[in-house]
PDB file of C-alpha atoms in Angstrom:
ATOM      1  CA  ASP J   1      31.440 -45.029  -6.518  1.00  0.00           C
ATOM      2  CA  SER J   2      33.648 -48.085  -7.374  1.00  0.00           C
ATOM      3  CA  GLY J   3      35.528 -47.958  -3.942  1.00  0.00           C
ATOM      4  CA  VAL J   4      38.885 -47.362  -5.562  1.00  0.00           C
ATOM      5  CA  THR J   5      40.507 -44.385  -4.435  1.00  0.00           C
ATOM      6  CA  GLN J   6      43.165 -42.532  -6.373  1.00  0.00           C
ATOM      7  CA  THR J   7      45.085 -39.513  -5.436  1.00  0.00           C
ATOM      8  CA  PRO J   8      45.873 -36.962  -6.755  1.00  0.00           C
ATOM      9  CA  LYS J   9      43.217 -36.279  -9.254  1.00  0.00           C
ATOM     10  CA  HIS J  10      45.459 -33.852 -11.102  1.00  0.00           C
ATOM     11  CA  LEU J  11      49.231 -33.423 -11.233  1.00  0.00           C
ATOM     12  CA  ILE J  12      51.379 -30.979 -13.395  1.00  0.00           C
ATOM     13  CA  THR J  13      54.964 -31.289 -13.512  1.00  0.00           C
ATOM     14  CA  ALA J  14      57.943 -30.691 -15.594  1.00  0.00           C
ATOM     15  CA  THR J  15      59.984 -33.102 -17.881  1.00  0.00           C
ATOM     16  CA  GLY J  16      62.736 -34.714 -15.930  1.00  0.00           C
ATOM     17  CA  GLN J  17      60.981 -34.706 -12.533  1.00  0.00           C
ATOM     18  CA  ARG J  18      59.333 -37.845 -10.590  1.00  0.00           C
ATOM     19  CA  VAL J  19      55.992 -38.353  -9.283  1.00  0.00           C
ATOM     20  CA  THR J  20      54.170 -40.902  -7.129  1.00  0.00           C
ATOM     21  CA  LEU J  21      50.492 -41.717  -7.807  1.00  0.00           C
ATOM     22  CA  ARG J  22      48.625 -43.519  -4.997  1.00  0.00           C
ATOM     23  CA  CYS J  23      45.704 -45.974  -4.983  1.00  0.00           C
ATOM     24  CA  SER J  24      43.640 -47.575  -2.305  1.00  0.00           C
ATOM     25  CA  PRO J  25      41.868 -50.613  -3.584  1.00  0.00           C
ATOM     26  CA  ARG J  26      38.096 -51.622  -2.893  1.00  0.00           C
ATOM     27  CA  SER J  27      37.725 -53.233   0.579  1.00  0.00           C
ATOM     28  CA  GLY J  28      38.417 -56.913   0.183  1.00  0.00           C
ATOM     29  CA  ASP J  29      40.243 -56.795  -2.856  1.00  0.00           C
ATOM     30  CA  LEU J  30      43.613 -58.110  -3.034  1.00  0.00           C
ATOM     31  CA  SER J  31      44.814 -57.272  -6.621  1.00  0.00           C
ATOM     32  CA  VAL J  32      46.003 -54.112  -7.903  1.00  0.00           C
ATOM     33  CA  TYR J  33      46.435 -53.134 -11.466  1.00  0.00           C
ATOM     34  CA  TRP J  34      47.736 -49.880 -12.947  1.00  0.00           C
ATOM     35  CA  TYR J  35      47.039 -48.596 -16.530  1.00  0.00           C
ATOM     36  CA  GLN J  36      48.009 -45.727 -18.602  1.00  0.00           C
ATOM     37  CA  GLN J  37      45.435 -44.308 -20.984  1.00  0.00           C
ATOM     38  CA  SER J  38      46.670 -41.920 -23.676  1.00  0.00           C
ATOM     39  CA  LEU J  39      44.989 -41.009 -27.134  1.00  0.00           C
ATOM     40  CA  ASP J  40      47.440 -42.648 -29.412  1.00  0.00           C
ATOM     41  CA  GLN J  41      48.093 -45.851 -27.048  1.00  0.00           C
ATOM     42  CA  GLY J  42      44.549 -46.278 -25.580  1.00  0.00           C
ATOM     43  CA  LEU J  43      44.435 -48.384 -22.374  1.00  0.00           C
ATOM     44  CA  GLN J  44      47.855 -49.906 -21.591  1.00  0.00           C
ATOM     45  CA  PHE J  45      48.300 -52.313 -18.869  1.00  0.00           C
ATOM     46  CA  LEU J  46      51.242 -51.512 -16.869  1.00  0.00           C
ATOM     47  CA  ILE J  47      51.407 -53.838 -13.835  1.00  0.00           C
ATOM     48  CA  GLN J  48      49.652 -55.929 -11.421  1.00  0.00           C
ATOM     49  CA  TYR J  49      50.162 -56.704  -7.687  1.00  0.00           C
ATOM     50  CA  TYR J  50      48.431 -59.303  -5.692  1.00  0.00           C
ATOM     51  CA  ASN J  51      48.600 -59.203  -1.834  1.00  0.00           C
ATOM     52  CA  GLY J  52      51.852 -57.278  -1.824  1.00  0.00           C
ATOM     53  CA  GLU J  53      53.831 -59.257  -4.566  1.00  0.00           C
ATOM     54  CA  GLU J  54      54.114 -58.262  -8.161  1.00  0.00           C
ATOM     55  CA  ARG J  55      51.915 -60.659 -10.442  1.00  0.00           C
ATOM     56  CA  ALA J  56      52.052 -59.594 -13.785  1.00  0.00           C
ATOM     57  CA  LYS J  57      53.942 -56.940 -15.958  1.00  0.00           C
ATOM     58  CA  GLY J  58      52.783 -55.374 -19.047  1.00  0.00           C
ATOM     59  CA  ASN J  59      53.927 -52.417 -21.056  1.00  0.00           C
ATOM     60  CA  ILE J  60      55.625 -50.646 -18.055  1.00  0.00           C
ATOM     61  CA  LEU J  61      58.805 -48.423 -18.721  1.00  0.00           C
ATOM     62  CA  GLU J  62      61.935 -49.037 -16.737  1.00  0.00           C
ATOM     63  CA  ARG J  63      61.609 -45.460 -15.572  1.00  0.00           C
ATOM     64  CA  PHE J  64      58.331 -46.542 -13.963  1.00  0.00           C
ATOM     65  CA  SER J  65      58.037 -48.712 -10.742  1.00  0.00           C
ATOM     66  CA  ALA J  66      55.329 -49.622  -8.456  1.00  0.00           C
ATOM     67  CA  GLN J  67      54.588 -51.551  -5.184  1.00  0.00           C
ATOM     68  CA  GLN J  68      51.927 -52.631  -2.941  1.00  0.00           C
ATOM     69  CA  PHE J  69      52.302 -52.378   0.892  1.00  0.00           C
ATOM     70  CA  PRO J  70      50.992 -54.486   3.464  1.00  0.00           C
ATOM     71  CA  ASP J  71      47.718 -52.467   4.033  1.00  0.00           C
ATOM     72  CA  LEU J  72      47.234 -53.261   0.357  1.00  0.00           C
ATOM     73  CA  HIS J  73      47.469 -49.796  -0.874  1.00  0.00           C
ATOM     74  CA  SER J  74      49.692 -49.249  -3.809  1.00  0.00           C
ATOM     75  CA  GLU J  75      51.834 -46.520  -5.453  1.00  0.00           C
ATOM     76  CA  LEU J  76      53.007 -45.995  -8.913  1.00  0.00           C
ATOM     77  CA  ASN J  77      56.329 -44.028  -9.272  1.00  0.00           C
ATOM     78  CA  LEU J  78      57.256 -42.300 -12.486  1.00  0.00           C
ATOM     79  CA  SER J  79      60.627 -40.834 -12.710  1.00  0.00           C
ATOM     80  CA  SER J  80      62.783 -38.885 -15.423  1.00  0.00           C
ATOM     81  CA  LEU J  81      59.390 -37.745 -16.771  1.00  0.00           C
ATOM     82  CA  GLU J  82      58.951 -36.874 -20.475  1.00  0.00           C
ATOM     83  CA  LEU J  83      56.362 -35.010 -22.465  1.00  0.00           C
ATOM     84  CA  GLY J  84      54.947 -38.423 -23.858  1.00  0.00           C
ATOM     85  CA  ASP J  85      54.139 -39.570 -20.257  1.00  0.00           C
ATOM     86  CA  SER J  86      51.308 -37.053 -20.138  1.00  0.00           C
ATOM     87  CA  ALA J  87      48.247 -39.524 -19.905  1.00  0.00           C
ATOM     88  CA  LEU J  88      45.391 -40.589 -17.560  1.00  0.00           C
ATOM     89  CA  TYR J  89      46.554 -43.087 -14.993  1.00  0.00           C
ATOM     90  CA  PHE J  90      44.234 -45.500 -13.649  1.00  0.00           C
ATOM     91  CA  CYS J  91      44.279 -47.981 -10.855  1.00  0.00           C
ATOM     92  CA  ALA J  92      41.778 -50.685 -10.527  1.00  0.00           C
ATOM     93  CA  SER J  93      41.364 -53.629  -8.254  1.00  0.00           C
ATOM     94  CA  SER J  94      39.856 -57.021  -7.979  1.00  0.00           C
ATOM     95  CA  VAL J  95      39.254 -59.936  -5.625  1.00  0.00           C
ATOM     96  CA  ASP J  96      41.670 -61.926  -7.753  1.00  0.00           C
ATOM     97  CA  SER J  97      43.358 -62.161 -10.992  1.00  0.00           C
ATOM     98  CA  GLY J  98      40.752 -62.583 -13.901  1.00  0.00           C
ATOM     99  CA  GLN J  99      38.069 -61.356 -11.964  1.00  0.00           C
ATOM    100  CA  PRO J 100      36.072 -58.165 -12.959  1.00  0.00           C
ATOM    101  CA  GLN J 101      38.048 -55.003 -12.228  1.00  0.00           C
ATOM    102  CA  HIS J 102      36.707 -52.091 -10.376  1.00  0.00           C
ATOM    103  CA  PHE J 103      38.630 -48.568 -11.521  1.00  0.00           C
ATOM    104  CA  GLY J 104      39.287 -45.492  -9.711  1.00  0.00           C
ATOM    105  CA  ASP J 105      38.653 -42.163 -11.263  1.00  0.00           C
ATOM    106  CA  GLY J 106      42.163 -41.766 -12.453  1.00  0.00           C
ATOM    107  CA  THR J 107      44.863 -39.263 -12.108  1.00  0.00           C
ATOM    108  CA  ARG J 108      45.613 -36.932 -14.953  1.00  0.00           C
ATOM    109  CA  LEU J 109      49.000 -36.244 -15.341  1.00  0.00           C
ATOM    110  CA  SER J 110      50.412 -33.225 -17.571  1.00  0.00           C
ATOM    111  CA  ILE J 111      53.847 -32.952 -18.037  1.00  0.00           C
ATOM    112  CA  LEU J 112      54.867 -29.347 -19.209  1.00  0.00           C
TER     113      LEU J 112
ATOM    114  CA  ALA H   1      49.701 -62.403 -28.987  1.00  0.00           C
ATOM    115  CA  GLN H   2      46.286 -61.862 -27.464  1.00  0.00           C
ATOM    116  CA  LYS H   3      44.201 -59.119 -29.082  1.00  0.00           C
ATOM    117  CA  ILE H   4      40.776 -57.489 -28.855  1.00  0.00           C
ATOM    118  CA  THR H   5      39.339 -55.831 -31.810  1.00  0.00           C
ATOM    119  CA  GLN H   6      36.626 -53.393 -31.780  1.00  0.00           C
ATOM    120  CA  THR H   7      35.775 -52.405 -35.372  1.00  0.00           C
ATOM    121  CA  GLN H   8      33.205 -49.636 -34.695  1.00  0.00           C
ATOM    122  CA  PRO H   9      35.048 -46.408 -33.895  1.00  0.00           C
ATOM    123  CA  GLY H  10      31.852 -44.620 -33.593  1.00  0.00           C
ATOM    124  CA  MET H  11      27.884 -45.773 -33.203  1.00  0.00           C
ATOM    125  CA  PHE H  12      24.647 -43.923 -33.021  1.00  0.00           C
ATOM    126  CA  VAL H  13      21.352 -45.106 -31.827  1.00  0.00           C
ATOM    127  CA  GLN H  14      17.907 -43.474 -31.002  1.00  0.00           C
ATOM    128  CA  GLU H  15      16.810 -43.097 -27.665  1.00  0.00           C
ATOM    129  CA  LYS H  16      14.755 -46.517 -26.368  1.00  0.00           C
ATOM    130  CA  GLU H  17      16.346 -48.498 -29.376  1.00  0.00           C
ATOM    131  CA  ALA H  18      18.543 -51.370 -28.678  1.00  0.00           C
ATOM    132  CA  VAL H  19      22.349 -51.300 -29.965  1.00  0.00           C
ATOM    133  CA  THR H  20      24.910 -53.925 -30.544  1.00  0.00           C
ATOM    134  CA  LEU H  21      28.708 -53.111 -29.960  1.00  0.00           C
ATOM    135  CA  ASP H  22      30.988 -55.415 -31.708  1.00  0.00           C
ATOM    136  CA  CYS H  23      34.110 -57.296 -29.946  1.00  0.00           C
ATOM    137  CA  THR H  24      36.207 -59.929 -31.289  1.00  0.00           C
ATOM    138  CA  TYR H  25      39.185 -61.348 -29.461  1.00  0.00           C
ATOM    139  CA  ASP H  26      41.998 -63.754 -30.405  1.00  0.00           C
ATOM    140  CA  THR H  27      43.389 -66.198 -28.033  1.00  0.00           C
ATOM    141  CA  SER H  28      44.776 -69.630 -27.984  1.00  0.00           C
ATOM    142  CA  ASP H  29      43.935 -70.197 -24.203  1.00  0.00           C
ATOM    143  CA  GLN H  30      41.013 -72.358 -23.009  1.00  0.00           C
ATOM    144  CA  SER H  31      40.463 -70.185 -19.902  1.00  0.00           C
ATOM    145  CA  TYR H  32      39.869 -66.552 -20.271  1.00  0.00           C
ATOM    146  CA  GLY H  33      37.410 -63.774 -19.279  1.00  0.00           C
ATOM    147  CA  LEU H  34      35.702 -61.042 -21.326  1.00  0.00           C
ATOM    148  CA  PHE H  35      34.454 -57.871 -19.769  1.00  0.00           C
ATOM    149  CA  TRP H  36      32.848 -54.695 -20.796  1.00  0.00           C
ATOM    150  CA  TYR H  37      33.437 -51.318 -19.491  1.00  0.00           C
ATOM    151  CA  LYS H  38      31.881 -47.923 -20.093  1.00  0.00           C
ATOM    152  CA  GLN H  39      33.786 -44.719 -19.967  1.00  0.00           C
ATOM    153  CA  PRO H  40      31.724 -41.473 -20.023  1.00  0.00           C
ATOM    154  CA  SER H  41      32.936 -37.945 -20.711  1.00  0.00           C
ATOM    155  CA  SER H  42      33.957 -37.498 -17.109  1.00  0.00           C
ATOM    156  CA  GLY H  43      36.624 -40.090 -17.472  1.00  0.00           C
ATOM    157  CA  GLU H  44      35.923 -42.849 -15.079  1.00  0.00           C
ATOM    158  CA  MET H  45      35.841 -46.468 -16.190  1.00  0.00           C
ATOM    159  CA  ILE H  46      32.726 -48.376 -15.025  1.00  0.00           C
ATOM    160  CA  PHE H  47      32.511 -52.184 -15.132  1.00  0.00           C
ATOM    161  CA  LEU H  48      29.578 -53.421 -16.861  1.00  0.00           C
ATOM    162  CA  ILE H  49      29.504 -57.018 -17.520  1.00  0.00           C
ATOM    163  CA  TYR H  50      31.525 -60.290 -17.334  1.00  0.00           C
ATOM    164  CA  GLN H  51      31.585 -63.587 -19.224  1.00  0.00           C
ATOM    165  CA  GLY H  52      34.027 -66.555 -18.480  1.00  0.00           C
ATOM    166  CA  SER H  53      34.980 -68.747 -21.303  1.00  0.00           C
ATOM    167  CA  TYR H  54      33.437 -71.887 -19.681  1.00  0.00           C
ATOM    168  CA  ASP H  55      30.053 -70.145 -18.996  1.00  0.00           C
ATOM    169  CA  GLU H  56      27.338 -71.704 -21.187  1.00  0.00           C
ATOM    170  CA  GLN H  57      24.957 -68.898 -20.651  1.00  0.00           C
ATOM    171  CA  ASN H  58      25.232 -65.442 -21.949  1.00  0.00           C
ATOM    172  CA  ALA H  59      25.824 -63.139 -19.180  1.00  0.00           C
ATOM    173  CA  THR H  60      23.026 -60.236 -18.527  1.00  0.00           C
ATOM    174  CA  GLU H  61      23.215 -57.197 -16.142  1.00  0.00           C
ATOM    175  CA  GLY H  62      19.947 -55.337 -16.171  1.00  0.00           C
ATOM    176  CA  ARG H  63      19.777 -53.577 -19.810  1.00  0.00           C
ATOM    177  CA  TYR H  64      23.195 -55.079 -20.635  1.00  0.00           C
ATOM    178  CA  SER H  65      23.809 -58.457 -22.262  1.00  0.00           C
ATOM    179  CA  LEU H  66      26.804 -60.194 -23.814  1.00  0.00           C
ATOM    180  CA  ASN H  67      26.488 -62.214 -26.745  1.00  0.00           C
ATOM    181  CA  PHE H  68      28.883 -64.698 -26.507  1.00  0.00           C
ATOM    182  CA  GLN H  69      29.935 -66.854 -29.446  1.00  0.00           C
ATOM    183  CA  LYS H  70      32.933 -68.850 -28.554  1.00  0.00           C
ATOM    184  CA  ALA H  71      33.446 -70.481 -31.906  1.00  0.00           C
ATOM    185  CA  ARG H  72      33.396 -67.129 -33.646  1.00  0.00           C
ATOM    186  CA  LYS H  73      35.583 -65.559 -30.905  1.00  0.00           C
ATOM    187  CA  SER H  74      33.021 -62.751 -30.555  1.00  0.00           C
ATOM    188  CA  ALA H  75      31.739 -61.047 -27.475  1.00  0.00           C
ATOM    189  CA  ASN H  76      29.269 -58.496 -28.354  1.00  0.00           C
ATOM    190  CA  LEU H  77      27.614 -56.243 -26.101  1.00  0.00           C
ATOM    191  CA  VAL H  78      23.779 -55.440 -26.532  1.00  0.00           C
ATOM    192  CA  ILE H  79      22.467 -52.534 -24.917  1.00  0.00           C
ATOM    193  CA  SER H  80      18.467 -52.538 -24.637  1.00  0.00           C
ATOM    194  CA  ALA H  81      16.313 -49.498 -24.370  1.00  0.00           C
ATOM    195  CA  SER H  82      19.038 -46.981 -24.830  1.00  0.00           C
ATOM    196  CA  GLN H  83      19.264 -43.828 -22.717  1.00  0.00           C
ATOM    197  CA  LEU H  84      20.863 -40.701 -23.197  1.00  0.00           C
ATOM    198  CA  GLY H  85      23.074 -41.432 -20.161  1.00  0.00           C
ATOM    199  CA  ASP H  86      24.550 -44.439 -22.147  1.00  0.00           C
ATOM    200  CA  SER H  87      26.367 -41.800 -24.471  1.00  0.00           C
ATOM    201  CA  ALA H  88      29.798 -42.737 -23.617  1.00  0.00           C
ATOM    202  CA  MET H  89      33.163 -44.779 -25.009  1.00  0.00           C
ATOM    203  CA  TYR H  90      32.665 -48.626 -24.575  1.00  0.00           C
ATOM    204  CA  PHE H  91      35.628 -50.930 -24.001  1.00  0.00           C
ATOM    205  CA  CYS H  92      35.914 -54.501 -24.575  1.00  0.00           C
ATOM    206  CA  ALA H  93      38.658 -56.588 -22.660  1.00  0.00           C
ATOM    207  CA  MET H  94      39.970 -59.884 -22.257  1.00  0.00           C
ATOM    208  CA  SER H  95      42.081 -61.324 -19.358  1.00  0.00           C
ATOM    209  CA  HIS H  96      44.084 -64.501 -20.412  1.00  0.00           C
ATOM    210  CA  ALA H  97      46.289 -66.695 -18.318  1.00  0.00           C
ATOM    211  CA  SER H  98      49.882 -66.020 -18.222  1.00  0.00           C
ATOM    212  CA  GLY H  99      52.771 -67.016 -15.936  1.00  0.00           C
ATOM    213  CA  GLY H 100      50.289 -67.796 -13.115  1.00  0.00           C
ATOM    214  CA  SER H 101      48.161 -64.643 -13.512  1.00  0.00           C
ATOM    215  CA  TYR H 102      45.686 -63.008 -15.831  1.00  0.00           C
ATOM    216  CA  ILE H 103      46.650 -60.460 -18.264  1.00  0.00           C
ATOM    217  CA  PRO H 104      44.113 -58.018 -19.124  1.00  0.00           C
ATOM    218  CA  THR H 105      43.961 -56.788 -22.776  1.00  0.00           C
ATOM    219  CA  PHE H 106      41.507 -53.863 -23.794  1.00  0.00           C
ATOM    220  CA  GLY H 107      40.245 -52.859 -27.295  1.00  0.00           C
ATOM    221  CA  ARG H 108      40.330 -49.218 -28.548  1.00  0.00           C
ATOM    222  CA  GLY H 109      36.964 -48.602 -27.815  1.00  0.00           C
ATOM    223  CA  THR H 110      33.462 -47.643 -29.528  1.00  0.00           C
ATOM    224  CA  SER H 111      32.093 -44.186 -28.993  1.00  0.00           C
ATOM    225  CA  LEU H 112      28.391 -44.382 -28.450  1.00  0.00           C
ATOM    226  CA  ILE H 113      26.090 -41.590 -28.983  1.00  0.00           C
ATOM    227  CA  VAL H 114      22.208 -41.942 -27.899  1.00  0.00           C
ATOM    228  CA  HIS H 115      19.999 -39.330 -29.836  1.00  0.00           C
ATOM    229  CA  PRO H 116      16.833 -38.280 -28.125  1.00  0.00           C
TER     230      PRO H 116
END
């Protein structure tokens, strides 16, 4: 058990819809990362938050947004969903940037 | 651009043998970190081992060791005494400094199958 909790585990929705993925980091970790894993793109870094503030951005689409709340949990919002957004979305946390990250079990998103 | 290359899409090893998974990286930064993660078929990502760019000694964690050759920009993972449970995808990753933070970059992974 990594200590990182992601909900829900599975999500099935339709094109054009909006979903919210939730992540609770390991106790004591201030940094949260979001990743998208698909067969064709591999594991892609989306965005990082540190203690409530955005720290770094990767390949995150404009239709996607995230935030980290005062209790350090984070949410990833995906809107105007397309078939190509079907993927496994991971949240990871670490004590600080550049330190080993511990991953949640992921949310598998299927767009029909 | 920072890049991680894992040239072995698939590897096979006999149980109890040692195996080396290759990883090369490309960065012009002096400060960076190198990581290996394991992803079993169940899907979770498990952190295995970390090496900082300034660390003189190769990192070791139980049966895992990281063969860090800075001049060659390689960070190979060595798994000793392979077990059936080691069958999984293995990802090499690097974190490099960018704009006050560290950006993670992952390789495409190597699939390891351990034979009895």
